[in-house]
Every structure is written in C-alpha cells, then in structure tokens.
Coordinates of C-alpha atoms in Angstrom, one line a residue:
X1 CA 0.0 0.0 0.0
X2 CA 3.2 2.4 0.1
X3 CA 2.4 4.0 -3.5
X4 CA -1.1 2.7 -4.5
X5 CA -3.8 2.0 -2.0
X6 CA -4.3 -1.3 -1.6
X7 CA -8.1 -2.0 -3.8
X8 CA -10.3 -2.8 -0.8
X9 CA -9.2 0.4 1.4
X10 CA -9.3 2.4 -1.9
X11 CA -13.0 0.8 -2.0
X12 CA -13.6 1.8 1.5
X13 CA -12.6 5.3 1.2
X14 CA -14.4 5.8 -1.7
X15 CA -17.4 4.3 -0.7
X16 CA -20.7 6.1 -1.2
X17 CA -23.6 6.0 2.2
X18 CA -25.6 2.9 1.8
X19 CA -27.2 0.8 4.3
X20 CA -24.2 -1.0 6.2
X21 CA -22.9 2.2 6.9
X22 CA -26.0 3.0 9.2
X23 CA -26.2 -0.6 10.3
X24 CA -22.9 -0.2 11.8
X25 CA -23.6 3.0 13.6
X26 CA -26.6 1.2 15.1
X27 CA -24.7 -1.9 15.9
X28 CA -22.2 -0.3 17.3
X29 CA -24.2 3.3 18.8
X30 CA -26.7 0.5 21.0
X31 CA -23.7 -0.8 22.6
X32 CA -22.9 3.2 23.7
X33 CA -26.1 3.7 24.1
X34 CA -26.2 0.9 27.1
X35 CA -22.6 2.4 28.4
X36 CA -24.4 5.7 29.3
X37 CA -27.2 4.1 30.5
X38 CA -25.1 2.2 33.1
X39 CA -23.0 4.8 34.1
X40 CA -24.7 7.7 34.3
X41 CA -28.0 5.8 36.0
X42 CA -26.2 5.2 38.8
X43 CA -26.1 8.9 39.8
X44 CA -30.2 8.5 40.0
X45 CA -30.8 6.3 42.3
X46 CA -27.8 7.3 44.9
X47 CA -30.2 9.4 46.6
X48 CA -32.9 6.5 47.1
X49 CA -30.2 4.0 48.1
X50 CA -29.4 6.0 51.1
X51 CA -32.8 6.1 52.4
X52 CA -33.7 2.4 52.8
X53 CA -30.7 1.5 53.4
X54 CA -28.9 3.8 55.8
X55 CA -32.0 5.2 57.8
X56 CA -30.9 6.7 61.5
X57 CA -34.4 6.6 63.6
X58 CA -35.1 10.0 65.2
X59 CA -32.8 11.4 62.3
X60 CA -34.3 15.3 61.1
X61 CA -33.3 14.2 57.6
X62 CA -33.7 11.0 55.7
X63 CA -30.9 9.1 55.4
X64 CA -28.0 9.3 52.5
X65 CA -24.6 7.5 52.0
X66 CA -21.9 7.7 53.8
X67 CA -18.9 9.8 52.1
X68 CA -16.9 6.4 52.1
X69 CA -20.5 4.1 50.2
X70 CA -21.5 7.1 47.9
X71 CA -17.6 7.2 46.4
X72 CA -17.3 4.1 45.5
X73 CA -21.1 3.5 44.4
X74 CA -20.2 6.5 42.0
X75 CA -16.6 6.1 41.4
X76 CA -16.2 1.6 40.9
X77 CA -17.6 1.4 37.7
X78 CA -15.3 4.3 36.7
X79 CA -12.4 2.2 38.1
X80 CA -13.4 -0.4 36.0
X81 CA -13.9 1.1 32.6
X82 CA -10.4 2.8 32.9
X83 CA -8.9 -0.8 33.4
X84 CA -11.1 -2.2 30.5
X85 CA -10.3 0.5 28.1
X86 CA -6.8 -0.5 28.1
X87 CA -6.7 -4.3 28.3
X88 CA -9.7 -4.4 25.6
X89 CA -8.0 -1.3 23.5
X90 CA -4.6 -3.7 23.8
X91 CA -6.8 -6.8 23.3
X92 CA -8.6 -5.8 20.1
X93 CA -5.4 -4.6 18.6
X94 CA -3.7 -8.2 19.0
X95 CA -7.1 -10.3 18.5
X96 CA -8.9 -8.5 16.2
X97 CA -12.0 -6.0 16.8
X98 CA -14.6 -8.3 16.3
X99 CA -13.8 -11.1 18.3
X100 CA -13.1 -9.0 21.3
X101 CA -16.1 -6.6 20.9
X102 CA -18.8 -9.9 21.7
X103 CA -16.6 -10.4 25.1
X104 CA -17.7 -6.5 26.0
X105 CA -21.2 -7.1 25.0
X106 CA -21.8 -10.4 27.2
X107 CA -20.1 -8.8 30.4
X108 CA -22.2 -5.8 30.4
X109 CA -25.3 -7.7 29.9
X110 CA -24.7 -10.3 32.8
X111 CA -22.8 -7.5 35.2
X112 CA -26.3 -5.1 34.3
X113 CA -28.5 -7.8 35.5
X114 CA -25.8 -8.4 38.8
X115 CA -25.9 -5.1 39.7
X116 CA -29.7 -4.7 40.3
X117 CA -30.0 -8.3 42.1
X118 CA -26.9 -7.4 44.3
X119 CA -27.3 -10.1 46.8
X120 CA -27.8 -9.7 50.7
X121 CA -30.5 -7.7 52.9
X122 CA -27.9 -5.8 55.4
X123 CA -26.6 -2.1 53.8
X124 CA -23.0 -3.6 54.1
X125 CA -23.9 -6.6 51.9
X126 CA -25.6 -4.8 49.2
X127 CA -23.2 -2.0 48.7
X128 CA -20.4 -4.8 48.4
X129 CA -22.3 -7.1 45.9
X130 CA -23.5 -3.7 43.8
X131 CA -19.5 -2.0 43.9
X132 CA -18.2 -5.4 43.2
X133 CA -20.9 -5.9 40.1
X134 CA -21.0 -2.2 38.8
X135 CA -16.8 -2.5 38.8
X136 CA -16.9 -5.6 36.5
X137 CA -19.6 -3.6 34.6
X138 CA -17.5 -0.5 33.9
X139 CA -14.5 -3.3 32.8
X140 CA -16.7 -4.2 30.0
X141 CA -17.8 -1.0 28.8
X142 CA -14.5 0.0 28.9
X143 CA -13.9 -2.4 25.9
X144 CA -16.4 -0.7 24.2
X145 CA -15.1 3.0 23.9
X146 CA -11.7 1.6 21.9
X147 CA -13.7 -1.2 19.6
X148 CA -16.6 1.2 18.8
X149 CA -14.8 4.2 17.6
X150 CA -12.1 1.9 16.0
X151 CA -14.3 -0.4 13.9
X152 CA -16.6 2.4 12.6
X153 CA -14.1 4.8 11.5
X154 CA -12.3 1.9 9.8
X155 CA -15.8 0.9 8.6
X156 CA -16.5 4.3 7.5
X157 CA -15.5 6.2 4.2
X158 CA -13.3 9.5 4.1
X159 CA -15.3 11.8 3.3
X160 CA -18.2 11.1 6.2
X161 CA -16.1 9.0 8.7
X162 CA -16.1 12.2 11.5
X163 CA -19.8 12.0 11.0
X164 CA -20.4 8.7 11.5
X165 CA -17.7 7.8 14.7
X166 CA -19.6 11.1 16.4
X167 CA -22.6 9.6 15.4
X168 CA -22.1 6.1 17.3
X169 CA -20.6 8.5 20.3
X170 CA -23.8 10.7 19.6
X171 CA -25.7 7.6 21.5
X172 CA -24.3 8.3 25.0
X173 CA -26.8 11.7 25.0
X174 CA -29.7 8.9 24.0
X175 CA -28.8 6.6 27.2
X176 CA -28.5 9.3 29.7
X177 CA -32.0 10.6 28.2
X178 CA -33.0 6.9 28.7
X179 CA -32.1 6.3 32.3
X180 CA -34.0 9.8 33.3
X181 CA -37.4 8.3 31.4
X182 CA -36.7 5.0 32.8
X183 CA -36.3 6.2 36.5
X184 CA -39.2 8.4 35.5
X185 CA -41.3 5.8 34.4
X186 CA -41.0 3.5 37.2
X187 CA -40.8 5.8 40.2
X188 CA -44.1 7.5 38.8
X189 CA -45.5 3.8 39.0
X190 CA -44.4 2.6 42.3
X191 CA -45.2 6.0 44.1
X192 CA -49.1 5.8 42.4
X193 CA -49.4 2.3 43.6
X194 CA -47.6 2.9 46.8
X195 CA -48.6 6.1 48.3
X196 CA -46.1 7.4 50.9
X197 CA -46.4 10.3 53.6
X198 CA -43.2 12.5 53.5
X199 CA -40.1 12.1 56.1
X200 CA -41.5 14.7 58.1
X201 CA -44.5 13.4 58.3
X202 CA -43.6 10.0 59.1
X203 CA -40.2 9.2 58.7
X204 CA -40.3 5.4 58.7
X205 CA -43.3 5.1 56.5
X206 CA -41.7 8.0 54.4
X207 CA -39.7 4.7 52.3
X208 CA -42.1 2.0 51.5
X209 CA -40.8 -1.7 51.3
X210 CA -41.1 -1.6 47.2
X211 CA -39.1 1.0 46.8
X212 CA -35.9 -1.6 47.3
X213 CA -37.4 -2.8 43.7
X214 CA -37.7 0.2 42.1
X215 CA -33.4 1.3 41.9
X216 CA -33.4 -2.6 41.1
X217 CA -34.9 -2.3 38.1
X218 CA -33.3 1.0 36.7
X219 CA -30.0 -0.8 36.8
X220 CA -30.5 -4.0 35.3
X221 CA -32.7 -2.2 32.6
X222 CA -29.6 -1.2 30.8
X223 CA -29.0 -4.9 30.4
X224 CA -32.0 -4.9 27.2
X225 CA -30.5 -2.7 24.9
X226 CA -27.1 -4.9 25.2
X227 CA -29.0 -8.3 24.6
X228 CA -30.9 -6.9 21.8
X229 CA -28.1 -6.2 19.6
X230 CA -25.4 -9.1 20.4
X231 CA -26.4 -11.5 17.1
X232 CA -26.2 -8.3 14.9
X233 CA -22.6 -7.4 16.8
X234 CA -21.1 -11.2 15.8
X235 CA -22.6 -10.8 12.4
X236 CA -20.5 -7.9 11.4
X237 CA -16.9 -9.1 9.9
X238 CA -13.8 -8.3 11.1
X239 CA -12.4 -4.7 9.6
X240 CA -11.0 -4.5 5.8
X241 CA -8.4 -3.1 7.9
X242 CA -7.5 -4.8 10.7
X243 CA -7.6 -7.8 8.4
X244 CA -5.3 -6.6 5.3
X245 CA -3.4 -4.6 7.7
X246 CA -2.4 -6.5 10.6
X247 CA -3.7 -9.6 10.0
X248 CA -2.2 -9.4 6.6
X249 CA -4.6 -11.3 5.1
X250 CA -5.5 -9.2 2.0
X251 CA -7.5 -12.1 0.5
X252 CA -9.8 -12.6 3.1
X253 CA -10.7 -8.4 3.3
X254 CA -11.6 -8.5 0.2
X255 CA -14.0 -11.3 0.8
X256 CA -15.4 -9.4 3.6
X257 CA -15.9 -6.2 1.7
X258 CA -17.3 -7.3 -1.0
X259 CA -20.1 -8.5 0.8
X260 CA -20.5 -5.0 3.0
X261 CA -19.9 -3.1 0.1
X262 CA -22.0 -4.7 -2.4
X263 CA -18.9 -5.0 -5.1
X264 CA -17.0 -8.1 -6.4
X265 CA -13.6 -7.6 -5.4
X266 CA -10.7 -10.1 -7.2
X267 CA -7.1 -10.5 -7.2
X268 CA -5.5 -11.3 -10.3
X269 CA -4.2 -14.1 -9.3
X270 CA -5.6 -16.8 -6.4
X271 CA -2.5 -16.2 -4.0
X272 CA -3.0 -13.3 -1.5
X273 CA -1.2 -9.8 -1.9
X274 CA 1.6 -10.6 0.5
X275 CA 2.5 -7.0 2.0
X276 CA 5.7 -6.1 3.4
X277 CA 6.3 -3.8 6.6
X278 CA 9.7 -1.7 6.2
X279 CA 11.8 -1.2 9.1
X280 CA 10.8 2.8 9.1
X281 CA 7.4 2.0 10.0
X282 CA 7.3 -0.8 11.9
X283 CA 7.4 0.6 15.1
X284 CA 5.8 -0.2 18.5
X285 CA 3.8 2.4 20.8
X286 CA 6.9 2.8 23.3
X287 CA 9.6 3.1 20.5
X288 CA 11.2 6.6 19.5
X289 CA 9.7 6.3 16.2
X290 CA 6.0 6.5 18.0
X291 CA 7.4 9.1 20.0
X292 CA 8.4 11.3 17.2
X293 CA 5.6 10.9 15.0
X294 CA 2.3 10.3 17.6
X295 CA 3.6 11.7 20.7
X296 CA 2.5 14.9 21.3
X297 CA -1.0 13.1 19.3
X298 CA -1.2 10.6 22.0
X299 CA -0.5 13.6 24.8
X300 CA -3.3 15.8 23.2
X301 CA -5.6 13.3 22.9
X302 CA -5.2 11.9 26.3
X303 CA -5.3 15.2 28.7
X304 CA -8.1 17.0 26.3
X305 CA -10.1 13.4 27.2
X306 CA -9.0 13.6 31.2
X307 CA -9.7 17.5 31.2
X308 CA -12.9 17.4 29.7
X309 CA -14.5 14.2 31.7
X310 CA -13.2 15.6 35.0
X311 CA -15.4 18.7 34.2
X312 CA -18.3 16.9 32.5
X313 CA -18.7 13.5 35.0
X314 CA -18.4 16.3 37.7
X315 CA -22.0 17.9 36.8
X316 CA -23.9 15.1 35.7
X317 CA -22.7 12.5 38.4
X318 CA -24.4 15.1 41.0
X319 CA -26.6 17.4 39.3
X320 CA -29.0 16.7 41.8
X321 CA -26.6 18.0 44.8
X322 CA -26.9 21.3 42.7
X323 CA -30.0 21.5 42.3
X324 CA -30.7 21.0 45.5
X325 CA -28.3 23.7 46.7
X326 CA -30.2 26.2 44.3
X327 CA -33.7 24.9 45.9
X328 CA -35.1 23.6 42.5
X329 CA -35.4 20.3 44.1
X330 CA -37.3 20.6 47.5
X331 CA -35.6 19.5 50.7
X332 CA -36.1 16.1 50.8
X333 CA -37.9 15.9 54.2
X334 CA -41.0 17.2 52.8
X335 CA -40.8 14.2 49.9
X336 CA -41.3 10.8 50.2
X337 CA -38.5 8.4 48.9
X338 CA -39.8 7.4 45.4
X339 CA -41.3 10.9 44.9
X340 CA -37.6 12.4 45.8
X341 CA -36.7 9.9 43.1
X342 CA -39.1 11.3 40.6
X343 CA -38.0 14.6 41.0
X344 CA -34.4 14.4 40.6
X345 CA -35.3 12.1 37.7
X346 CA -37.2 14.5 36.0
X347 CA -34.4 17.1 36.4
X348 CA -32.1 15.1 35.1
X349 CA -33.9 14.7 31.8
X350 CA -34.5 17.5 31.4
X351 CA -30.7 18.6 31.2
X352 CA -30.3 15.4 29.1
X353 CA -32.7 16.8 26.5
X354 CA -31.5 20.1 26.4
X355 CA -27.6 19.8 27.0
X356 CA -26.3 15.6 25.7
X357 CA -27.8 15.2 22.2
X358 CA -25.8 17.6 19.9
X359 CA -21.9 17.8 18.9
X360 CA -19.1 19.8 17.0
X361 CA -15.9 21.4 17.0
X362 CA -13.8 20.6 19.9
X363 CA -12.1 24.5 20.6
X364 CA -15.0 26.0 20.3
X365 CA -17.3 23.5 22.8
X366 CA -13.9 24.0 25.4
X367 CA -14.3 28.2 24.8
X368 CA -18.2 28.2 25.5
X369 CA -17.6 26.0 28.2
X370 CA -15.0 28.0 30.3
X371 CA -17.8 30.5 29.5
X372 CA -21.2 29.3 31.3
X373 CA -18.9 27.7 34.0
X374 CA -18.0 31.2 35.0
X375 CA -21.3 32.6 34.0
X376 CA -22.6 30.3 36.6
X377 CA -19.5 30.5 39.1
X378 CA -19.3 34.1 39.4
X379 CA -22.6 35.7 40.1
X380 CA -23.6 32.3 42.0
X381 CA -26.1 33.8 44.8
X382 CA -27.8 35.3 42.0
X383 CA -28.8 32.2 40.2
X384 CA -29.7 30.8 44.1
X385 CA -32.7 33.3 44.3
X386 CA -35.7 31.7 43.4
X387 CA -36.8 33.6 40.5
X388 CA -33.9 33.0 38.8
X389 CA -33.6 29.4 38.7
X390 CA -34.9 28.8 35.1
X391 CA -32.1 30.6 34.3
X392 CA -29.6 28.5 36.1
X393 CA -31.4 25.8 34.3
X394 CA -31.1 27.4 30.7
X395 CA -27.5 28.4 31.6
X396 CA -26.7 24.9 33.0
X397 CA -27.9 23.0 30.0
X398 CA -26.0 25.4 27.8
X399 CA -22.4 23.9 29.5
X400 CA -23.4 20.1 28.5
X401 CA -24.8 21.4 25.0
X402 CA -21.4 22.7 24.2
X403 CA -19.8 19.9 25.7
X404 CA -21.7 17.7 23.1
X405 CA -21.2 20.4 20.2
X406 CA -17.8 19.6 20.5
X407 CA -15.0 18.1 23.4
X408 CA -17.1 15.0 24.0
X409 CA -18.1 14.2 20.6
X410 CA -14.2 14.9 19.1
X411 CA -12.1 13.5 21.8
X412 CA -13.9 10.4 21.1
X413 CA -13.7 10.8 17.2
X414 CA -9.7 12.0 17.0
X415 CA -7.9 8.8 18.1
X416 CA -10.1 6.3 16.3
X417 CA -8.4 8.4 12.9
X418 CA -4.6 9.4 13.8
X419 CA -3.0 6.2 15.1
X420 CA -1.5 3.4 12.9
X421 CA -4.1 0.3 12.6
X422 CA -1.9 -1.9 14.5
X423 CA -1.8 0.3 17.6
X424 CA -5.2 2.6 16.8
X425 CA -7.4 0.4 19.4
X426 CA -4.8 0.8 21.8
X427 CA -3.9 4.4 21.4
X428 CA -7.6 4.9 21.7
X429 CA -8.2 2.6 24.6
X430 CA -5.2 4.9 26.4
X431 CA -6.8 8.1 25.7
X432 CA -10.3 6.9 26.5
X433 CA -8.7 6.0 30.2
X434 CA -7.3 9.2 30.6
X435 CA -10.8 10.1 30.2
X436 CA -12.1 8.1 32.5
X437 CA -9.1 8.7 34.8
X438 CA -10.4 12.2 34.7
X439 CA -13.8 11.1 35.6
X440 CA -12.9 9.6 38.7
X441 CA -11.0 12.5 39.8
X442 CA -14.5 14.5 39.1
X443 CA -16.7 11.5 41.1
X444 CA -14.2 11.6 44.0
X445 CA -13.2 15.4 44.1
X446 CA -16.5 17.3 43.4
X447 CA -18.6 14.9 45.8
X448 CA -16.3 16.1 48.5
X449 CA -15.2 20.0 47.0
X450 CA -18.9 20.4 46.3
X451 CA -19.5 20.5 49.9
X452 CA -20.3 23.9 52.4
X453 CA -17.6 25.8 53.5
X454 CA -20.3 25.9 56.8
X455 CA -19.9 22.6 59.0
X456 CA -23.2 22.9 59.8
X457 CA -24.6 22.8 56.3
X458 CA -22.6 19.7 54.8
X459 CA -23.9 16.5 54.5
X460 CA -24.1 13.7 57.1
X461 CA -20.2 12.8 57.6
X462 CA -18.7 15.1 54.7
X463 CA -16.1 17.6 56.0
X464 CA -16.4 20.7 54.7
X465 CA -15.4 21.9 51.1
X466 CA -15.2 24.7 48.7
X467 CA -18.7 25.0 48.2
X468 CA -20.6 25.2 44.8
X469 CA -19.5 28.1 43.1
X470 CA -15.6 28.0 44.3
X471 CA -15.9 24.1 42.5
X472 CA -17.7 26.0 39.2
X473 CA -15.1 27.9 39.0
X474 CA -12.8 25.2 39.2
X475 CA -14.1 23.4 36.2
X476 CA -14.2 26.4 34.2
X477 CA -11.0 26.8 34.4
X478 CA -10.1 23.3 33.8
X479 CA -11.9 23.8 30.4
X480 CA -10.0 26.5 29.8
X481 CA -6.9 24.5 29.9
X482 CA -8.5 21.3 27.9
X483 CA -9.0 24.5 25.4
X484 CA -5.1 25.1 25.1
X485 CA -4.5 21.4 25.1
X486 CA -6.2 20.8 22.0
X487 CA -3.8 22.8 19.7
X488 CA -2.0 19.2 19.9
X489 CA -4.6 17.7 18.5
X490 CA -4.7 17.2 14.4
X491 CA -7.4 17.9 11.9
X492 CA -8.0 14.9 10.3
X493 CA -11.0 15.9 7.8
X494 CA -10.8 14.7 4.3
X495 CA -7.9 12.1 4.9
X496 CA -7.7 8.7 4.8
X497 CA -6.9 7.0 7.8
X498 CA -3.5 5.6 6.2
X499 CA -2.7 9.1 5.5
X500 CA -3.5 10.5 8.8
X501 CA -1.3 7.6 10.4
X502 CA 1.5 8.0 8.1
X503 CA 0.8 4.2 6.6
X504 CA 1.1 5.7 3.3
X505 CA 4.5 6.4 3.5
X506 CA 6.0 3.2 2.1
X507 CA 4.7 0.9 5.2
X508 CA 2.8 -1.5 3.1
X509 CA 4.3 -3.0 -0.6
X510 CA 2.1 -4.7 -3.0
X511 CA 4.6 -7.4 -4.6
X512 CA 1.7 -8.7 -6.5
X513 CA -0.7 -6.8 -9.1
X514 CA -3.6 -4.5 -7.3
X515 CA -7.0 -5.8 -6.9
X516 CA -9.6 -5.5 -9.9
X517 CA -13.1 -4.4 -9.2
X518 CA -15.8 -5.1 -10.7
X519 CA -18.8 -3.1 -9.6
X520 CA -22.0 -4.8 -9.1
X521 CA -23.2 -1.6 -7.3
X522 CA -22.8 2.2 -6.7
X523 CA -19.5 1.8 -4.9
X524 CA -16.4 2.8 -6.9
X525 CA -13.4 1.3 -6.8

C-alpha cells in the first residue's frame, strides 16, 4: 500500500452511504447507548439507596450515604472502565476487533443484570455485591469505547467517517436521556401504587418496602438494549483493515468487503497480496519512532479526554446536589423516597434533553464552556434566588450542550483516525482511560469539594469543602486549559486513515498486481 492503496481500502474510502454504513452506527451506537445508561443511571438512584438503606431513627433528615459508600457506588464502575479501556483497546489490537467486541457485549449484559440483584438484605452486603458488580460492569464497557470508535471509523469512508464515529458516540446523549425516562417511568409507578407520607410526616413510612425494587430495576434495565443487539454485533466481519493490515490477510478483506460493500472484489491471481512492513514503519507504541511521529498526538488526545470528563462526570454525576443547593429540588424531608426519586429524575432529563444530544468542534465546545462555567460561578447567589432558577437551568444546560457540540463528541472521534491500525485500538483505549481517569477525579473530588464551606450545612459525615461556586469555577478553568491542550490535536477531515497515520508512507508494498473491481453496485473502486 506504500504508492497505490491497496483495492479494498481504496474501496472503503471511496465508498458512497448505503445501508451498512448506518447498520454499523446502530450496531455499534446500541452498545454506547447501554454504556451511558449504566454509568450515568447510577447517579439517579444514589439518593434513594441512602434512604432504605442507611436510615438513623429519630434522624431530622432522611438518610443518605456515607462519604466512604457514595464514592465508591459513584466512582467503581469508573475504576473499571479505565482498566477495561486499556486491556480491551490492547486486546482488540492483537485479536482483532470483532472477536473481542462480543466479550464486551456479554459482560455488560450479565454484570447489568448483577448489579440490580446485588445479593444480601444488610446495607453492608448490598453495597459490596452492587461496587463489586458495577466494577466488573465498567471493565466491560471500557472495551467498548476503543472497539466502537475503531471499527466504525475503519468501517467508515473519508469523506463522512467524523460524522459517522460522532454519530455512534452521539448515542451516549440517547442513554443518559433513557435512564432519566426509565427512572421516570418506574418511580411514577411505584409512588401511584404505593402512596407514601413524607419524612416529616412520618419518617419510617416516608420509604415504603417496594421502593428496594424500584433502583433494582433501573439498573438492570440497561441490560436490554445490550442483549438486543449481540447477534447483529457477531454478524459484522472483522475490519477491511485490521484484516489486510495486521492480520495481513488481504485475500480474506476483500471477501469481507465485498459482501458489505455490495462489489466483487478479485485478485489477479488466487495467492493473497503478500504486503511487506519496512523497518521505518514498523514501530511499537513505546519506540522513538511512535514518539516522534504520535507523541505529542497521543498527549493531546489523552489530557483533552482527562480535562474534559473531570469537568463533565463532575455535573452530571451530582446534578441533583446542585439542584438542590439552588432549591429547585425541595428539601427532601417534605418528599417521600420514590417521589424524591421522581424529581431528581425529571431534572435530570430535562438537562439530558436540552444539553447531551448535539456535537461539533472541539475549541469551540472548550471556549463556550470555560464560558457558562464562570457565567454560573461568578454571580452564583444570583442564580440561588428563586426567581432565577430557570435561568440557572437554561445556563446549565447550555455547559453540556457545548460539551456535546464539541470536546465530547471529538475527543472520542480524533484517536479512532490518527494512530496506525496496528496500535489505533490501543492508542484509543489509552486516551479513552485518561478520560475516564479524569472522571474519577471528578466522582471523587467534586462529591467532596462540592460540599459547604459551613460545618453545619454539609452533608451527614462530609467535612467541609469549597462549596458550589468555588468548584464552578474550578471546572471552568479546567476547560480552559483542555481548550489550550487541543492545539496538539490534528485535523483529520478529508484524509484517509493511512494518510492521517502516516501508513502511506512506504509501510505496506504490494509485490503482486492490485486488486480489480468489478462493480456490481454504486461503490467505486
């Protein structure tokens, strides 16, 4: 492939939109759509967790999690899917995509259905079972992020393939929206069937018995979505790609694609292309060679990912702890359990439908979000006043819409394209972890910084923090910096993946003649 393309990546890249190019978003976009479900449904049911099972008779307020239970309920699965993203990014490099992306898909279908049975009656038990679940659970859709964006941009053509990897991320703004109408759903269903007085009222009667059901099924509901789409997942073939370029099996891509592209695809003769790797380019990811040519890549894609997730997993891990410190959710002594469910449910989608379903350009999402962070930061007692929270609300949703118009969307897009094929799940897999690495520090950090300055106003065992708008401020300016960070980053519109990985540049050597193609279709060759 040094001079000429080889014929089926030529076919690829040229490839008009048909229909496998949207069966493979879907394919792949369901399996994102589930790992948003799973993690960000957690942050939902936090609330109701603490009330049935860490209830203090004679308490003023219900009861909530300890400091030590609600980090790690928040924080495992994020431990998890940092470990998965680089032993399945590693994995898929040196097994293949496909083979490795049906391991991903089974885990996070039996660990979903774990997590909401989480064995044993006592508080101690459950929280054990669910972290211990919920951790196994983030391990598998950490394999996800690196096989996802890897097998659909090498699935993709050149001139839509941005479009398309954003479009399969695009699905993790569907599965937060998801677990807000599922939680929605189901709490609006047990608390008509169950009618509850409030804490204050009657604090014991305040949590029914069926509300230990109703968290239950939230979580293991993200184990559908999974299920439904594992016999489409192991009917896809392995990458044109991966296959002609590190399997080296040129033959059998061409097989492949010209079944998914709808094009005969020959060789002149019967024997495979036999391709060639020169010493110049067959360099490993901790060799000078990567070094010089993808490491400041690697670095840009890996902080702008840990930058923008400690910022971003920060406000939508515990929207509801700021809504509740601007009073748009009441005090949850006048609510019963399920109904505080319902509320902070109902917030939540809310945000979800006017912040997580729209992307773009990465500066530009970074700029606008320094700039509502400190919109919000700054004049904070003014948003606290009651006739001013739809405002707070409008201003709030604007910092995860520009999140989605571009840093979440690209730093998901950018290493699928830049890296060589046989390192590109890996590189991926590494910056996704710095991502999630950075989303750890946000569940930890802000659950803690997020707290009063005023002893007397923080939650049950918390010390005190920085409060609110000190942590706002915080995150703008760690956008700011994810904003500087992304000058490393390359533009990688209107290139073929070979070119953007320097794979053109007399890596691969076609010792036979080039492929023929005979079109049977639209799909030139």
């Amino acid at each position: 492939m040094a001079r000429n393309q080889l014929g089926v990546l030529n076919a690829l890249d040229a490839a008009k939109t048909q229909w496998y190019h949207f069966t493979a978003i879907i394919i792949a976009g369901m399996g994102f759509f589930t790992d948003a479900y799973d993690l960000f449904s957690i942050s939902l049911v936090t609330r109701l967790l603490g009330r049935i099972y860490y209830h203090v008779e004679g308490a003023p307020k219900p009861g909530t999690l300890p400091p030590n239970v609600a980090a790690a309920v928040n924080g495992v699965a994020f431990c998890g899917t940092l470990t998965g993203q680089l032993f399945f990014g590693w994995l898929g490099d040196k097994m293949g995509r496909k083979r490795v992306y049906g391991m991903t898909l089974m885990m996070m279908v039996v660990c979903s259905i774990a997590s909401g049975l989480s064995f044993g009656h006592s508080a101690k038990a459950v929280m054990a079972t669910l972290c211990f679940f919920r951790f196994w659970l983030g391990f598998g859709i950490g394999g996800d992020y690196p096989l996802s964006a890897t097998i659909m941009s090498e699935y993709a053509n050149k001139k839509t393939r941005g479009a398309f990897v954003a479009a399969v991320f695009a699905m993790q703004g569907f599965g937060i929206l998801a677990g807000g109408i599922v939680a929605l759903i189901t709490s609006a269903a047990f608390d008509h069937a169950y009618k509850a007085p409030t804490y204050e009222e009657n604090a014991s009667a305040s949590t029914v018995p069926q509300a230990d059901y109703v968290w239950r099924i939230i979580l293991m509901f993200g184990a559908l979505p999974a299920a439904m789409t594992y016999y489409w997942r192991m009917k896809m073939p392995e990458t044109a790609r991966y296959t002609a370029l590190v399997a080296r099996n040129t033959k059998q891509a061409a097989s492949d694609m010209s079944k998914v592209l709808q094009v005969e695809l020959e060789a002149d003769q019967d024997d495979n292309i036999i391709t060639e790797t020169t010493s110049r380019n067959s360099y490993g990811l901790f060799s000078r060679e990567f070094v010089r040519r993808h490491g400041l890549h690697l670095l840009g894609t890996s902080t702008t990912w840990f930058l923008l997730d400690i910022s971003y997993y920060s406000g939508n891990l515990f929207q509801k702890d700021i809504f509740s410190a601007i009073g748009w959710i009441p005090p949850a002594a006048t609510m019963n359990a399920i109904h505080e469910l319902y509320l902070v449910a109902r917030a939540q989608t809310l945000i979800a439908l006017c912040g997580t379903i729209l992307f773009f350009i990465q500066l530009m999402g970074f700029f606008f979000m320094t700039v509502f962070m400190f919109a919000l930061a700054i004049p904070y007692h003014h948003w606290t006043l009651r006739h001013n929270r739809i405002g707070f609300l409008i201003m709030y949703s604007l910092t995860f819409f520009f999140a989605n118009f571009g840093p979440n969307a690209t730093t998901f897009v950018v290493p699928a394209e830049i890296f060589p094929a046989r390192l590109r799940s890996t590189c991926h897999g590494i910056s996704a972890a710095s991502g999630k690495a950075g989303a750890i520090v946000g569940a930890f950090g802000f659950l803690y910084a997020s707290q009063s300055k005023d002893p007397k106003q923080t939650e049950a065992g918390y010390p005190p923090g920085i409060g609110v708008k000190n942590s706002l401020i915080l995150l703008g300016c760690i956008c700011f910096v994810g904003m500087l960070f992304t000058l490393l980053v390359p533009e990688s519109k209107g290139k073929s993946l070979e070119e953007l990985s320097g794979e053109n540049d007399g890596e691969i050597v076609p010792v036979e003649d080039e492929y023929k193609a005979t079109s049977s279709s639209t799909v030139p060759v």
